[in-house]
Amino acid sequence: VLRSLVRKLRGILVRRSMIYAMSALLAASAAWAASSPTTAPGETSKSDLSGYWELAVDSRQVPAAKLSPNVTPADIASHAEGDEHAIRWCNLLGLPWQMDSGRPLSIRQGRHEVLIVSEVQELTPRHLYLDRSKHIGSADFDASTVGDSIAHWEADTLVADSVGFSGTRGITQIPGGGYRTENSHLVERFRLAEQGAVLNVTSTWTDQGVFAVPHTYQYRYYRLPETYEPPPAADCNPYDEERTRFLARKPASDKVSHAQ
Amino acid sequence: MRSKVTAAMTLAALASSALSQGQETKAAPQTPASSRIEGDWVREDVNGSGSFEGLDGGIARAQLTPAGESARAAMKRRTLAPLSGVPHKAGEAYVVVDQPCYLPIFFGGALGVNPDSAAIHIVESKFQVVIVPERQGYRVIHVDGRSQPDSTHLTPSNSGYGVGHYDQGTLVSDTVGLKAGPVPGGGWRTPETHLTERFEVSADGQHLTIHYTYSDPKIYLSPHSYQYTFERLRAGSYALEDWCDASDPKERNSVVPQAQQ
C-alpha cells in the first residue's frame, strides 16, 4: 500500500512539474510574441505591435461626442456631403476611417517609425515617427488626410500624436459625432493585451471648434496569424459608370417597408 | 522521485532553452543591427540625364528570347497611341490624361519594385520589410524564413510575393507572382519570373543601391540585371501624401505654359 501511495505521489509530482514546465513554456512563448526585436534610438519599446489586426463585431466602444455649440446642422451636412464626394471619386479617405475600414490593418514596427498599412486602395499608409519629438511646422507640412504623426513609448503603451490634418479631404466624419478639421488634434494610445492577442487603441480627438470636451473612443483589435495573406485591394474606379449610378441612387422613401 | 522531478524540470528548462534558440535561428527573425535600409530614400540621377526617361538610360538592354520579344512587342502595340503632333499655344490647356487619378499600373505597390522620382519609405520590422512608395500602395518582403508559396496559391500583383533574408547585413530578396508587364531596360516579366534584389547601403549610410536581376528562361536568354541608386533623405523628412481628385478638371490637363516674353 505504501509503495502504491509513493508511486501515485511520484506520478502526481511529475505531472505537476510537467504542467508547470508547459505553463512556463507557454508564458515564455507569449512573452516572446509580444516582445520587441529592436529598440528605437532614444526610446524603450516595451512591446512590438507588429502583426495583422482586425476589428470584430464586439470591437468598438464609441460614445456619442459632446459637440461644441458652434457646430451647426449645416456644418455636419457639409462634411457628410464632402465624405460622399470622397467616396464617389475614390479620393484618399484618411483618418479616422482608416482605423476601421472593414479590412484588417497591418502594423509594422521599425526602428524609426511604426507603419500602419491597410488593404484598401484609397488609404495611404500611416507613418508614426518614433525618431522625432516635434511635429513638422505648418509652413513645411502639406495638410493631409492622415496628418503628421509622432509617437513615443510610455512603458508598454505607444502614444501617437497627430496634427496637420486636412479639414476637407477624405472622409472627415468621426465615430460618435463631429468631424476632422485643420485644427484637429488626435492622440492614440496603442497597448497590447491578453498576451499579445489583442490590441487596444484609444483615440482622443480634441478640436475646440468641434468638440465641447475631448472625444474619446476605443477599438479592440484581434490579432490574425502571421500566415494571414492579405488579398489584393478592391479596385476603386471613379470612371465605373455602374458604380457611380449605384452611389447616386437615393432611397425611395424614409419609411421602412415590410414585405407582406 | 526527486530525480524524476528534477528530470522533468530539466526537460522543461532544456525545452525552454531550445525554444529560445529556435527563436533566434528560425522562428524569431531579427533585423540585423548592421542593416540600415530603413528610412526615406529618393532615386538619384546617377547618369546626369536630367529627365525621367534618362533615368533608365544607362541600363543595358535585356537579351530576350523570341517569346520575350513577342510579349513585349504585343504590349507596345496595345499601349502606343499616335500623338497628334499639333503644337499647343501658350496658355492653352489641353487634355493629356483621359482618366486622371486612376492608374492601375501603380496599384498594389508597383513603385515599391521599380521606384520612380517619388520617394520610397522602408520599414524593417519583425517578420517583414515593407517598402512604401508615395504614390500608391505598399510592397512586402517576408523575412520570417518562409519559402515561396506554390504558384497555384499566388494571385499575381504589381509587387509580387517577396521573401528575403539578410546576408551579412544586406537584404537579399526573391520575388515571384509579378503581373505580366514591362521591365526597365527592355525586359519583360510574368508571374513565373524570378526577381532577385540585393539592397546595399553605402558605408556612410547615405546611399542605397538596389541590384535587380530578372531570371526566366522563357523570357531571357541570360539574366537581365540593372541597378537603381537612392539618396537618403535628411532626418525629419516625412512621407508626402499624393493627393489627386478625379473630379477636378485640372487633373486632366497639361501644365498651362506661360506666354513667352
PDB file of N, CA and C in Angstrom, chain A residues 163-200:
ATOM      1  N   VAL A 163      -1.298  65.822 -35.837  1.00  0.00           N
ATOM      2  CA  VAL A 163      -1.875  67.118 -36.220  1.00  0.00           C
ATOM      3  C   VAL A 163      -1.653  67.269 -37.724  1.00  0.00           C
ATOM      4  N   GLY A 164      -1.971  68.416 -38.264  1.00  0.00           N
ATOM      5  CA  GLY A 164      -1.695  68.659 -39.686  1.00  0.00           C
ATOM      6  C   GLY A 164      -2.712  68.016 -40.609  1.00  0.00           C
ATOM      7  N   PHE A 165      -3.940  67.931 -40.133  1.00  0.00           N
ATOM      8  CA  PHE A 165      -4.982  67.302 -40.952  1.00  0.00           C
ATOM      9  C   PHE A 165      -5.574  68.284 -41.950  1.00  0.00           C
ATOM     10  N   SER A 166      -6.053  67.722 -43.045  1.00  0.00           N
ATOM     11  CA  SER A 166      -6.890  68.497 -43.953  1.00  0.00           C
ATOM     12  C   SER A 166      -8.306  68.491 -43.387  1.00  0.00           C
ATOM     13  N   GLY A 167      -8.989  69.606 -43.487  1.00  0.00           N
ATOM     14  CA  GLY A 167     -10.359  69.680 -42.995  1.00  0.00           C
ATOM     15  C   GLY A 167     -11.396  69.339 -44.039  1.00  0.00           C
ATOM     16  N   THR A 168     -10.940  69.112 -45.274  1.00  0.00           N
ATOM     17  CA  THR A 168     -11.912  68.894 -46.345  1.00  0.00           C
ATOM     18  C   THR A 168     -11.676  67.596 -47.116  1.00  0.00           C
ATOM     19  N   ARG A 169     -10.482  67.059 -47.066  1.00  0.00           N
ATOM     20  CA  ARG A 169     -10.188  65.895 -47.906  1.00  0.00           C
ATOM     21  C   ARG A 169     -10.541  64.583 -47.209  1.00  0.00           C
ATOM     22  N   GLY A 170     -10.993  63.618 -47.997  1.00  0.00           N
ATOM     23  CA  GLY A 170     -11.274  62.288 -47.476  1.00  0.00           C
ATOM     24  C   GLY A 170     -12.554  62.245 -46.662  1.00  0.00           C
ATOM     25  N   ILE A 171     -12.717  61.162 -45.904  1.00  0.00           N
ATOM     26  CA  ILE A 171     -13.868  61.034 -45.006  1.00  0.00           C
ATOM     27  C   ILE A 171     -13.498  61.734 -43.711  1.00  0.00           C
ATOM     28  N   THR A 172     -14.218  62.807 -43.406  1.00  0.00           N
ATOM     29  CA  THR A 172     -13.850  63.605 -42.226  1.00  0.00           C
ATOM     30  C   THR A 172     -14.672  63.254 -40.990  1.00  0.00           C
ATOM     31  N   GLN A 173     -15.778  62.555 -41.169  1.00  0.00           N
ATOM     32  CA  GLN A 173     -16.653  62.290 -40.012  1.00  0.00           C
ATOM     33  C   GLN A 173     -15.974  61.358 -39.017  1.00  0.00           C
ATOM     34  N   ILE A 174     -16.162  61.697 -37.743  1.00  0.00           N
ATOM     35  CA  ILE A 174     -15.505  60.986 -36.655  1.00  0.00           C
ATOM     36  C   ILE A 174     -16.513  60.081 -35.961  1.00  0.00           C
ATOM     37  N   PRO A 175     -16.114  58.844 -35.612  1.00  0.00           N
ATOM     38  CA  PRO A 175     -17.047  57.951 -34.919  1.00  0.00           C
ATOM     39  C   PRO A 175     -17.609  58.613 -33.660  1.00  0.00           C
ATOM     40  N   GLY A 176     -18.918  58.536 -33.482  1.00  0.00           N
ATOM     41  CA  GLY A 176     -19.555  59.136 -32.314  1.00  0.00           C
ATOM     42  C   GLY A 176     -20.042  60.546 -32.557  1.00  0.00           C
ATOM     43  N   GLY A 177     -19.632  61.157 -33.677  1.00  0.00           N
ATOM     44  CA  GLY A 177     -20.072  62.516 -33.998  1.00  0.00           C
ATOM     45  C   GLY A 177     -18.906  63.456 -34.186  1.00  0.00           C
ATOM     46  N   GLY A 178     -19.186  64.544 -34.871  1.00  0.00           N
ATOM     47  CA  GLY A 178     -18.111  65.506 -35.140  1.00  0.00           C
ATOM     48  C   GLY A 178     -17.350  65.147 -36.395  1.00  0.00           C
ATOM     49  N   TYR A 179     -16.382  65.956 -36.704  1.00  0.00           N
ATOM     50  CA  TYR A 179     -15.629  65.774 -37.944  1.00  0.00           C
ATOM     51  C   TYR A 179     -14.222  66.347 -37.768  1.00  0.00           C
ATOM     52  N   ARG A 180     -13.354  65.888 -38.663  1.00  0.00           N
ATOM     53  CA  ARG A 180     -11.950  66.330 -38.671  1.00  0.00           C
ATOM     54  C   ARG A 180     -11.856  67.704 -39.318  1.00  0.00           C
ATOM     55  N   THR A 181     -11.045  68.584 -38.744  1.00  0.00           N
ATOM     56  CA  THR A 181     -10.751  69.880 -39.364  1.00  0.00           C
ATOM     57  C   THR A 181      -9.234  70.088 -39.365  1.00  0.00           C
ATOM     58  N   GLU A 182      -8.817  71.217 -39.906  1.00  0.00           N
ATOM     59  CA  GLU A 182      -7.379  71.515 -39.917  1.00  0.00           C
ATOM     60  C   GLU A 182      -6.855  71.815 -38.508  1.00  0.00           C
ATOM     61  N   ASN A 183      -7.764  72.020 -37.548  1.00  0.00           N
ATOM     62  CA  ASN A 183      -7.352  72.262 -36.158  1.00  0.00           C
ATOM     63  C   ASN A 183      -7.430  71.011 -35.283  1.00  0.00           C
ATOM     64  N   SER A 184      -7.780  69.891 -35.880  1.00  0.00           N
ATOM     65  CA  SER A 184      -7.944  68.677 -35.072  1.00  0.00           C
ATOM     66  C   SER A 184      -6.614  68.198 -34.524  1.00  0.00           C
ATOM     67  N   HIS A 185      -6.683  67.625 -33.338  1.00  0.00           N
ATOM     68  CA  HIS A 185      -5.522  67.040 -32.677  1.00  0.00           C
ATOM     69  C   HIS A 185      -5.950  65.655 -32.210  1.00  0.00           C
ATOM     70  N   LEU A 186      -5.235  64.643 -32.657  1.00  0.00           N
ATOM     71  CA  LEU A 186      -5.591  63.266 -32.310  1.00  0.00           C
ATOM     72  C   LEU A 186      -4.476  62.641 -31.486  1.00  0.00           C
ATOM     73  N   VAL A 187      -4.827  62.060 -30.353  1.00  0.00           N
ATOM     74  CA  VAL A 187      -3.871  61.283 -29.555  1.00  0.00           C
ATOM     75  C   VAL A 187      -4.396  59.852 -29.494  1.00  0.00           C
ATOM     76  N   GLU A 188      -3.542  58.920 -29.893  1.00  0.00           N
ATOM     77  CA  GLU A 188      -3.919  57.498 -29.849  1.00  0.00           C
ATOM     78  C   GLU A 188      -2.978  56.748 -28.915  1.00  0.00           C
ATOM     79  N   ARG A 189      -3.536  55.849 -28.151  1.00  0.00           N
ATOM     80  CA  ARG A 189      -2.743  55.028 -27.233  1.00  0.00           C
ATOM     81  C   ARG A 189      -2.918  53.564 -27.654  1.00  0.00           C
ATOM     82  N   PHE A 190      -1.807  52.960 -28.066  1.00  0.00           N
ATOM     83  CA  PHE A 190      -1.819  51.562 -28.535  1.00  0.00           C
ATOM     84  C   PHE A 190      -1.230  50.682 -27.436  1.00  0.00           C
ATOM     85  N   ARG A 191      -1.980  49.682 -27.003  1.00  0.00           N
ATOM     86  CA  ARG A 191      -1.460  48.816 -25.944  1.00  0.00           C
ATOM     87  C   ARG A 191      -1.912  47.376 -26.184  1.00  0.00           C
ATOM     88  N   LEU A 192      -0.943  46.458 -26.115  1.00  0.00           N
ATOM     89  CA  LEU A 192      -1.265  45.044 -26.269  1.00  0.00           C
ATOM     90  C   LEU A 192      -1.924  44.520 -25.010  1.00  0.00           C
ATOM     91  N   ALA A 193      -2.793  43.541 -25.176  1.00  0.00           N
ATOM     92  CA  ALA A 193      -3.436  42.880 -24.037  1.00  0.00           C
ATOM     93  C   ALA A 193      -3.551  41.394 -24.354  1.00  0.00           C
ATOM     94  N   GLU A 194      -3.908  40.659 -23.339  1.00  0.00           N
ATOM     95  CA  GLU A 194      -4.123  39.210 -23.476  1.00  0.00           C
ATOM     96  C   GLU A 194      -2.947  38.530 -24.180  1.00  0.00           C
ATOM     97  N   GLN A 195      -1.776  38.751 -23.610  1.00  0.00           N
ATOM     98  CA  GLN A 195      -0.530  38.137 -24.103  1.00  0.00           C
ATOM     99  C   GLN A 195      -0.304  38.422 -25.591  1.00  0.00           C
ATOM    100  N   GLY A 196      -0.675  39.607 -26.010  1.00  0.00           N
ATOM    101  CA  GLY A 196      -0.397  39.998 -27.393  1.00  0.00           C
ATOM    102  C   GLY A 196      -1.463  39.592 -28.381  1.00  0.00           C
ATOM    103  N   ALA A 197      -2.545  38.973 -27.899  1.00  0.00           N
ATOM    104  CA  ALA A 197      -3.607  38.539 -28.811  1.00  0.00           C
ATOM    105  C   ALA A 197      -4.560  39.675 -29.157  1.00  0.00           C
ATOM    106  N   VAL A 198      -4.532  40.734 -28.349  1.00  0.00           N
ATOM    107  CA  VAL A 198      -5.465  41.849 -28.533  1.00  0.00           C
ATOM    108  C   VAL A 198      -4.677  43.156 -28.534  1.00  0.00           C
ATOM    109  N   LEU A 199      -5.114  44.081 -29.344  1.00  0.00           N
ATOM    110  CA  LEU A 199      -4.522  45.417 -29.363  1.00  0.00           C
ATOM    111  C   LEU A 199      -5.627  46.431 -29.077  1.00  0.00           C
ATOM    112  N   ASN A 200      -5.477  47.138 -27.959  1.00  0.00           N
ATOM    113  CA  ASN A 200      -6.439  48.192 -27.623  1.00  0.00           C
ATOM    114  C   ASN A 200      -5.912  49.522 -28.140  1.00  0.00           C
TER     115      ASN A 200
END
